[in-house]
Short mmCIF file of C-alpha atoms in Angstrom, two decimals:
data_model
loop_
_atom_site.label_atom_id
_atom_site.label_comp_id
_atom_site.label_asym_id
_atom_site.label_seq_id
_atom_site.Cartn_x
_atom_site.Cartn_y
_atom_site.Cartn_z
CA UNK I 1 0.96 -5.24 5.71
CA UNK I 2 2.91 -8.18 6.98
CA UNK I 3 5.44 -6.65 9.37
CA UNK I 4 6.63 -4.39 12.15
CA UNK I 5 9.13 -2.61 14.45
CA UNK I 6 8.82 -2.62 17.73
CA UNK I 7 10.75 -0.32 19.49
CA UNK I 8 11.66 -1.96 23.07
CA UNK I 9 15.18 -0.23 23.71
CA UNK I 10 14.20 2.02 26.28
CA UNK I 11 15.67 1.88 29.82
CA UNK I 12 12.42 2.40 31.76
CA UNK I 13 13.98 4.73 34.47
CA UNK I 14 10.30 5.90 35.58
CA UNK I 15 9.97 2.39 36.42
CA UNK I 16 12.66 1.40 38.46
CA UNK I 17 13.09 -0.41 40.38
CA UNK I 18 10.91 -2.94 38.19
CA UNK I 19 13.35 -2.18 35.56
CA UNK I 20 16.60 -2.65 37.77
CA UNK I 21 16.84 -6.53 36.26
CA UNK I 22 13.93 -6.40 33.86
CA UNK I 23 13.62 -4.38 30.34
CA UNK I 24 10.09 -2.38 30.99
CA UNK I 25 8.54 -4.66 28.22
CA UNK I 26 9.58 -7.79 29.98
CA UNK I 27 8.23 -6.72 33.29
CA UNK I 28 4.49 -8.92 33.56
CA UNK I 29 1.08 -7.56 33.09
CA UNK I 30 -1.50 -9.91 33.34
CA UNK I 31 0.75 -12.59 33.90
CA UNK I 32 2.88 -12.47 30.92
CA UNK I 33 5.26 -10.45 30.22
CA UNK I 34 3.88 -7.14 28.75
CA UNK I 35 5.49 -7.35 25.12
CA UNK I 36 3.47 -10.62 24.54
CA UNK I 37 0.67 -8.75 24.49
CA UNK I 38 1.72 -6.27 21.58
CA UNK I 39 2.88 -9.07 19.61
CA UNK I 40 -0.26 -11.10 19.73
CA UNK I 41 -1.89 -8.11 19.53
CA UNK I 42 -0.03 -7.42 16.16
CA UNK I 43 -0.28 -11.02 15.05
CA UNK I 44 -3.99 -10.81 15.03
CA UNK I 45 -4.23 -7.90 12.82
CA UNK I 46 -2.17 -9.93 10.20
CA UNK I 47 1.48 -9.22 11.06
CA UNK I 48 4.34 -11.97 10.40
CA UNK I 49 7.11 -10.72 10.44
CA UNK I 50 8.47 -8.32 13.65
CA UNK I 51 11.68 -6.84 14.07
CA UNK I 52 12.58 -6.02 17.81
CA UNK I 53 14.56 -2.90 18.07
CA UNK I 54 16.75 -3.63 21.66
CA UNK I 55 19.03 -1.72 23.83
CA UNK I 56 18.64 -2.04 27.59
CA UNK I 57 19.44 -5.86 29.01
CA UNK I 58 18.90 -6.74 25.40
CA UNK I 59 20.24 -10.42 25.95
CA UNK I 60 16.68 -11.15 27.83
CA UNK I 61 14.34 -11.25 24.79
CA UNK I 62 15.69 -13.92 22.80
CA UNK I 63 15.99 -16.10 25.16
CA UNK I 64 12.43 -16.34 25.58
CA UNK I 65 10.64 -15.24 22.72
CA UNK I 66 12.76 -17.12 20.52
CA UNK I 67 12.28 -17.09 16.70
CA UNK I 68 8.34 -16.22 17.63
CA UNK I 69 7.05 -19.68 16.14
CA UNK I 70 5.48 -20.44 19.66
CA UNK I 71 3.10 -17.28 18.82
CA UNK I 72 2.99 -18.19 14.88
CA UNK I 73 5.29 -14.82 13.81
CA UNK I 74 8.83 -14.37 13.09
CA UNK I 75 10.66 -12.26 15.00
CA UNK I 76 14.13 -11.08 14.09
CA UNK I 77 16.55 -8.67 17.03
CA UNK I 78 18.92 -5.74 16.70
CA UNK I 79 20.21 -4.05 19.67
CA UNK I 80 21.88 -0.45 19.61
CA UNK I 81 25.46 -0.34 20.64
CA UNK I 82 24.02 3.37 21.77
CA UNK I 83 21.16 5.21 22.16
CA UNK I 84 20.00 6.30 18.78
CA UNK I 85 16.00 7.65 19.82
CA UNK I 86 12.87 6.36 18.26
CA UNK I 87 14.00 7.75 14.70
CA UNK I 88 17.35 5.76 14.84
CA UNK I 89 16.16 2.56 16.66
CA UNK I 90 13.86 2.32 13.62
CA UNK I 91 16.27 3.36 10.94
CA UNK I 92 19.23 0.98 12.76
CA UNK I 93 16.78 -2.37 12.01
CA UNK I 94 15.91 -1.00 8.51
CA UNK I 95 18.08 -3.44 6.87
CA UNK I 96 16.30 -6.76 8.45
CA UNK I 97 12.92 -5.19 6.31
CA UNK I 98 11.28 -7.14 4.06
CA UNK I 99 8.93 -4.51 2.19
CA UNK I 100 9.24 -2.61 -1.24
CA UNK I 101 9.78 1.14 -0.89
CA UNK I 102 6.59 2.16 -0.74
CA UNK I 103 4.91 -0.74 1.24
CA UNK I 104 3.53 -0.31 5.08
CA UNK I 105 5.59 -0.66 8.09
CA UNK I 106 3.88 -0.65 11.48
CA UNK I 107 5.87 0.87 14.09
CA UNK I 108 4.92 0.62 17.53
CA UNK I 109 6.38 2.22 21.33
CA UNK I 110 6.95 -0.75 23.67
CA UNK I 111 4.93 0.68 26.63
CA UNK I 112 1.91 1.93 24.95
CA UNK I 113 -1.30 -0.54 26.10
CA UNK I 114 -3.86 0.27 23.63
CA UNK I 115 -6.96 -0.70 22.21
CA UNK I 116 -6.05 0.31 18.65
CA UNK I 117 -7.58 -1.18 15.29
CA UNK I 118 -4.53 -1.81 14.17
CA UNK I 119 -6.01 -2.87 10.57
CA UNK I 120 -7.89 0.56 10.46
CA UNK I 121 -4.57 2.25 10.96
CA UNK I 122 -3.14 0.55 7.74
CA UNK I 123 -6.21 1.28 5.82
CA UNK I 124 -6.10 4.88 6.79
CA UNK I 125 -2.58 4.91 5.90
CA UNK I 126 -3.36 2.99 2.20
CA UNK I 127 -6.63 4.78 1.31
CA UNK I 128 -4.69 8.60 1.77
CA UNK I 129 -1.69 7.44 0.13
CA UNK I 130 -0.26 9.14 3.22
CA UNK I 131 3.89 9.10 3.50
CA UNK I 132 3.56 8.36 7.49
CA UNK I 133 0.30 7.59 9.04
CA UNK I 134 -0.10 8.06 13.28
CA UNK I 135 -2.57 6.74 15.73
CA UNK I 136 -3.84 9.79 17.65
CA UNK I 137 -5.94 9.73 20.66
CA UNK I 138 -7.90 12.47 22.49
CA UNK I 139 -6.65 13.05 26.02
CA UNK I 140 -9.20 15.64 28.81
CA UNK I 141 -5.59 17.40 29.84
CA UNK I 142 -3.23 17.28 27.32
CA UNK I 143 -0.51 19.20 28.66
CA UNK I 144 1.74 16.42 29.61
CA UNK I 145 1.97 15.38 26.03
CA UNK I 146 3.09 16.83 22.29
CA UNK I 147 -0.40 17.59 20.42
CA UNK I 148 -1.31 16.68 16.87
CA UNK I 149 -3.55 19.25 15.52
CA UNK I 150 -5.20 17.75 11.75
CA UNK I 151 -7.65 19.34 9.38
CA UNK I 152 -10.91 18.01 8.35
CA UNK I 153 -9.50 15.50 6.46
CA UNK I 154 -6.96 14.18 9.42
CA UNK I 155 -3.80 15.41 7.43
CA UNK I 156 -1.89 16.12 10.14
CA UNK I 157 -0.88 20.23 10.31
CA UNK I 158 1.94 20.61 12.77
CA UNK I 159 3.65 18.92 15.85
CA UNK I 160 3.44 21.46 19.20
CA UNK I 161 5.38 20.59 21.86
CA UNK I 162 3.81 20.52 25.42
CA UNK I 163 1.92 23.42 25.79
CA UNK I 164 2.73 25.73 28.65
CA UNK I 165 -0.69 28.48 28.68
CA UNK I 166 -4.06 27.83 27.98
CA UNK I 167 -3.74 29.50 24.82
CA UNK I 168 -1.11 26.87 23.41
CA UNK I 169 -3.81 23.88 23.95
CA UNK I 170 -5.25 24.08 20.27
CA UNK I 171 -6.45 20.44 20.13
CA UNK I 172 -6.83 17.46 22.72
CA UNK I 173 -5.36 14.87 20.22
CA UNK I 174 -1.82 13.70 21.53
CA UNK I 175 0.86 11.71 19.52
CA UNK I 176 -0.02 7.65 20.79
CA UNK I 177 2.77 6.46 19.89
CA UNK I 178 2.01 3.92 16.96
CA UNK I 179 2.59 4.39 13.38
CA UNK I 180 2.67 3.00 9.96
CA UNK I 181 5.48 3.96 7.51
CA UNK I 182 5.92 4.17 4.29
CA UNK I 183 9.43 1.70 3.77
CA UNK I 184 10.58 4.55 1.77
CA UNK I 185 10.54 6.97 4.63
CA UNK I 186 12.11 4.77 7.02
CA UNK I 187 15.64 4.48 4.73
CA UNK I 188 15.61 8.62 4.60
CA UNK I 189 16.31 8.52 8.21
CA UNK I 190 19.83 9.26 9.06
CA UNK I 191 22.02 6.06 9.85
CA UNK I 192 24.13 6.15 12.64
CA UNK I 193 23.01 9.01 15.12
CA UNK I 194 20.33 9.56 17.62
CA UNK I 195 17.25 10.69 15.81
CA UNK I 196 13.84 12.07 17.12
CA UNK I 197 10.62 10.79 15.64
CA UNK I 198 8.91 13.27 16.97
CA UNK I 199 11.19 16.17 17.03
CA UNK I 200 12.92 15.10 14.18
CA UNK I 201 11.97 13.79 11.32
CA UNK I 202 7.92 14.00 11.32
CA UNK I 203 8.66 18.18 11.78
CA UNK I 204 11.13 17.80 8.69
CA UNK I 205 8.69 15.70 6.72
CA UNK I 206 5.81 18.18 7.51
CA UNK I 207 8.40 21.27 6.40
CA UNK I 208 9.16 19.15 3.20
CA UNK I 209 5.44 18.56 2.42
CA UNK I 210 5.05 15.20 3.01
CA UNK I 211 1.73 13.64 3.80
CA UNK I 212 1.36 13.18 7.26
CA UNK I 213 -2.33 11.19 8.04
CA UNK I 214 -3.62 11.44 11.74
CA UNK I 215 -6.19 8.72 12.73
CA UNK I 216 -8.06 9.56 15.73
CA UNK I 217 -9.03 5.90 17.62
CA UNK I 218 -9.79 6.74 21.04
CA UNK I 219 -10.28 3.25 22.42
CA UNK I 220 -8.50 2.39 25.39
CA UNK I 221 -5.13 4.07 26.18
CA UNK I 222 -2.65 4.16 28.37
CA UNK I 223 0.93 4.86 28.94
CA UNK I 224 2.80 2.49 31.32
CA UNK I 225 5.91 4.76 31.80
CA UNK I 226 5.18 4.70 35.86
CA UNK I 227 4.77 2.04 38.53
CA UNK I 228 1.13 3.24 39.01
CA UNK I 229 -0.01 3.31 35.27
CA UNK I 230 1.79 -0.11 34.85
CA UNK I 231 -0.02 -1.71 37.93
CA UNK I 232 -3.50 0.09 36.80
CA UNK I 233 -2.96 -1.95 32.91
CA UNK I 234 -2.17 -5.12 34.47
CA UNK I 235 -4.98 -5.17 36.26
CA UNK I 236 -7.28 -3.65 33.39
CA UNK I 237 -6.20 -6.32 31.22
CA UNK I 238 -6.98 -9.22 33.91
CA UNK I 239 -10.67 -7.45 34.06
CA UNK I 240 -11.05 -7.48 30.12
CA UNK I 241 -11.09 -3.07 30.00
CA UNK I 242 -7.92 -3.62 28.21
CA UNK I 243 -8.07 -5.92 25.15
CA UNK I 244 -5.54 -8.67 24.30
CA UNK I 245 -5.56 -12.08 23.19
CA UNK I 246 -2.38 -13.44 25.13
CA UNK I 247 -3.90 -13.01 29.07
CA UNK I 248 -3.46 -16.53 30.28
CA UNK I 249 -6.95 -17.19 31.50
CA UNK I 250 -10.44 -15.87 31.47
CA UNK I 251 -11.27 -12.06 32.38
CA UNK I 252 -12.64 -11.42 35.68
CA UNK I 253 -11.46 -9.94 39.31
CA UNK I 254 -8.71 -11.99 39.80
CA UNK I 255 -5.58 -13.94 37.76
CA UNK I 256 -4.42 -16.89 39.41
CA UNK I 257 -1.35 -18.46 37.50
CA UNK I 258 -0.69 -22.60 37.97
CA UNK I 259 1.74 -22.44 40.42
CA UNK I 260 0.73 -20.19 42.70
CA UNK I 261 -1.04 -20.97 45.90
CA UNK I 262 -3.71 -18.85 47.15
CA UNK I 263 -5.39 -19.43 51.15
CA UNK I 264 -8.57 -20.25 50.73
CA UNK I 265 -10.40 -17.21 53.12
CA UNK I 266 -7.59 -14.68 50.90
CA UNK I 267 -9.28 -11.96 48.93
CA UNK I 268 -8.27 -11.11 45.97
CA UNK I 269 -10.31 -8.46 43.57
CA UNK I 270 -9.79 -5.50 40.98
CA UNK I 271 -7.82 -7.09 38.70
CA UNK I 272 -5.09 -8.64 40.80
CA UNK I 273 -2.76 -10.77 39.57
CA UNK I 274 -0.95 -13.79 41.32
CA UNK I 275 2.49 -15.18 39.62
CA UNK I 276 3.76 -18.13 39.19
CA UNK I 277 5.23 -19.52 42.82
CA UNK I 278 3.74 -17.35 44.50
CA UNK I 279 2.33 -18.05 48.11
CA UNK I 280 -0.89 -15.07 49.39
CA UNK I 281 -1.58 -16.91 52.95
CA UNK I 282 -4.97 -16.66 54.91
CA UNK I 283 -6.80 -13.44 55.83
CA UNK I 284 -4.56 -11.52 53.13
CA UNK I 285 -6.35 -8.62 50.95
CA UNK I 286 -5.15 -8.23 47.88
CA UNK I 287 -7.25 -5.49 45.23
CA UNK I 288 -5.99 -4.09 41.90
CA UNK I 289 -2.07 -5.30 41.85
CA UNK I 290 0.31 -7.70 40.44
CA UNK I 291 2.03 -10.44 42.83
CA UNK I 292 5.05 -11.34 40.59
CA UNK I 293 6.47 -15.01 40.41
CA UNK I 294 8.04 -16.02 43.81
CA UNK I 295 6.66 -13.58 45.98
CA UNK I 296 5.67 -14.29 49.35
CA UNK I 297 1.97 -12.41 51.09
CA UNK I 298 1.79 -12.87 54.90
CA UNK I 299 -1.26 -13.47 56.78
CA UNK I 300 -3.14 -10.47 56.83
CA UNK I 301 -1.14 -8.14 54.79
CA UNK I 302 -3.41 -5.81 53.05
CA UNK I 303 -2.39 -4.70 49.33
CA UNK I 304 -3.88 -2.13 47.54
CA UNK I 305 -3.14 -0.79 43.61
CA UNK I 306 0.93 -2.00 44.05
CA UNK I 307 3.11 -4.10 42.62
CA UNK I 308 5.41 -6.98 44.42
CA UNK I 309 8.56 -7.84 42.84
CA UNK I 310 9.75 -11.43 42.43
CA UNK I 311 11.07 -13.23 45.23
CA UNK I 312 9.51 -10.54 47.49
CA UNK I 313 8.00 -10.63 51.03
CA UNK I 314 4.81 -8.56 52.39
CA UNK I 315 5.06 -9.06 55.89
CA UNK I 316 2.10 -9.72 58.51
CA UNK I 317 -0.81 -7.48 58.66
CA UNK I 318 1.35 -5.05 56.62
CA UNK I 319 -0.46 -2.28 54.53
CA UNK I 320 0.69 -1.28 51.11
CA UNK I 321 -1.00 1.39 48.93
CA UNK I 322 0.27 2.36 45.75
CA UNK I 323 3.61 0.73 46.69
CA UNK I 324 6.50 -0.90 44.20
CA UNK I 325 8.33 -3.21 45.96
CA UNK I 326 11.52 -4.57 43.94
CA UNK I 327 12.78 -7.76 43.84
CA UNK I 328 14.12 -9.75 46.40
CA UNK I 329 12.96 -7.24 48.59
CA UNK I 330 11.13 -7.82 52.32
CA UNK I 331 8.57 -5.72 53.76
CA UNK I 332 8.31 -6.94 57.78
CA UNK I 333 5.16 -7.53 59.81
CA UNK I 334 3.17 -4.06 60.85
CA UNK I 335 4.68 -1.82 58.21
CA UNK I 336 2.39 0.77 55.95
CA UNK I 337 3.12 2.19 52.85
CA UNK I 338 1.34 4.71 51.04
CA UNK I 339 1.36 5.88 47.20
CA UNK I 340 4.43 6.71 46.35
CA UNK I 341 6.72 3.99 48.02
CA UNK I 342 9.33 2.64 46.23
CA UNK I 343 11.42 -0.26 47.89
CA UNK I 344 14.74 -0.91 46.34
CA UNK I 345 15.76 -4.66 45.66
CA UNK I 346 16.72 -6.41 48.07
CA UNK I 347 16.05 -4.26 51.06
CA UNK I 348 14.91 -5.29 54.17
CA UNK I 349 12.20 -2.96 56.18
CA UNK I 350 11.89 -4.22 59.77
CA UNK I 351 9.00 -5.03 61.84
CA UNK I 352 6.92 -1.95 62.73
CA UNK I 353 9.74 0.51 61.42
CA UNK I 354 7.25 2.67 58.60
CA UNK I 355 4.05 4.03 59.32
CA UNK I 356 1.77 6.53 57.87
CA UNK I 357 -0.89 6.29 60.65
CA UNK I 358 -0.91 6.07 64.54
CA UNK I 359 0.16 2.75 66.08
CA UNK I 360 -2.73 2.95 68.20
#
């Protein structure tokens, strides 16, 4: 297997606003933005060639991933005039494909952090002679998610949507959101019109009697769809829980990028993450969230598990728990936040104005 699709069209609306000027798989984790680490991810299990399926603020990627020489791949774009859903996206980049009809194409979700043997997946997918083959994890509730139920063999039996009773929840292995094709399969998908992978064409293939393979891997997981999950990966990648080649320094509590400047007495642990230009003054507390480039910590602000947009102020001995705060944005002096908070871009909280606790 020597190439992929990676499907990075989606508009990240749980994510906003990170994703008011930033595609999701742009935004930085670990430093970097997060899509590095899927490629180098996929370039160590012996990918070249990767085919970036685009839609929202398309015009960002190129511009910095270039032809992918800088991370020894190649990597080719198409962007959707519309939205044409995971089946589409991958049939609407079918054409830039290198492989014979029935060679392997990996497929993978651009906001899936995993832990997945990639190479395993392929093998599973050779050794069955399986039509589609799909990374499956185990989950303790699944009912947020589509299950995968598979025999003793891992042939996959049927796709249930989210169950609603107790009695629906037949297995705890969930749909995690990386595949590997068969090229074959990929050109049967309709051109031209939004198509479901999941509601779509794996039910039809199943219905036709295709073989569908299910390989359980559960390694580490996680779906960065929301503010919290995204700030929780970051951080789990900066203390080496999360595996990747492309996190610009060692593993350990704290991420540190050249340019920034960090006071000397300023704490940072759990994973936190300082960008590039950006300023965390004295007696600040920062544990388990990403400072993005630009951003500006005042003395004694205290930051827990949140995420500061670029260009963005944290006021004096301000609190922030579980907070986004967008771009541009400025938190005053003596403000606290709590989970939840989202600040627009550019907004402007005065001194003292937001509290969760007593002033006293």
């Amino acid at each position: 297997m020597t190439e992929a699709i990676l499907l990075v069209g989606g508009k990240g609306t749980r994510l906003r606003p990170l994703t008011v000027h930033t595609p999701k798989p742009m935004v930085p984790a670990a430093g970097v933005p997060f899509l590095t680490h899927q490629l180098a991810r996929a370039k160590a299990a012996g990918v070249d060639h990767i085919v970036l399926a685009t839609s929202y603020l398309a015009e960002v990627f190129e511009p910095y991933f270039g032809d992918g020489s800088a991370l020894g791949l190649t990597i080719e774009y198409v962007t959707e005039e519309e939205p044409l859903g995971t089946g589409g996206a991958i049939r609407n980049v079918a054409s830039r494909l290198h492989s014979g009809p029935d060679e392997p194409v990996l497929i993978f979700n651009g906001d899936i952090l995993t832990g997945l043997d990639i190479k395993a997946l392929v093998d599973t997918h050779e050794s069955t002679g399986a039509d589609v083959s799909l990374h499956l994890t185990k989950v303790t509730d699944p009912r947020a998610y589509g299950l995968v139920p598979t025999d003793e063999t891992g042939r996959v039996l049927a796709f249930l949507e989210k169950p609603q009773t107790p009695e629906e929840i037949v297995t705890d292995q969930i749909n995690a959101g990386a595949y590997v094709f068969r090229r074959s399969v990929i050109d049967a998908i309709p051109l031209g019109r939004p198509v479901s992978v999941e509601r779509e064409t794996f039910p039809d293939l199943l219905a036709a009697g295709a073989h569908l393979q299910g390989m359980v891997d559960s390694t580490y997981w996680l779906d960065l769809g929301t503010p919290a999950a995204f700030v929780r990966g970051s951080a789990d990648l900066v203390l080496g829980r999360a595996p990747s080649p492309a996190v610009p320094g060692r593993c350990g509590d704290r991420l540190v990028l050249p340019t920034a400047t960090v006071a000397a007495d300023a704490k940072l642990t759990g994973g936190t993450v300082v960008g590039e230009g950006a300023f965390v003054a004295e007696g600040a507390r920062i544990s388990g969230s990403t400072i993005l480039p630009g951003a500006v910590i005042e003395p004694g602000a205290v930051i827990t598990d949140s995420l500061i947009g670029t260009r963005a102020r944290v006021g004096e001995r301000s609190v922030l728990t579980g907070t986004v705060v967008g771009d541009g944005a400025v938190v005053g002096p003596d403000n606290e936040l709590r989970e939840g908070v989202r600040v627009w871009c550019d907004a402007h909280i005065p001194a003292g104005s937001l509290r969760f606790s007593s002033d006293q």
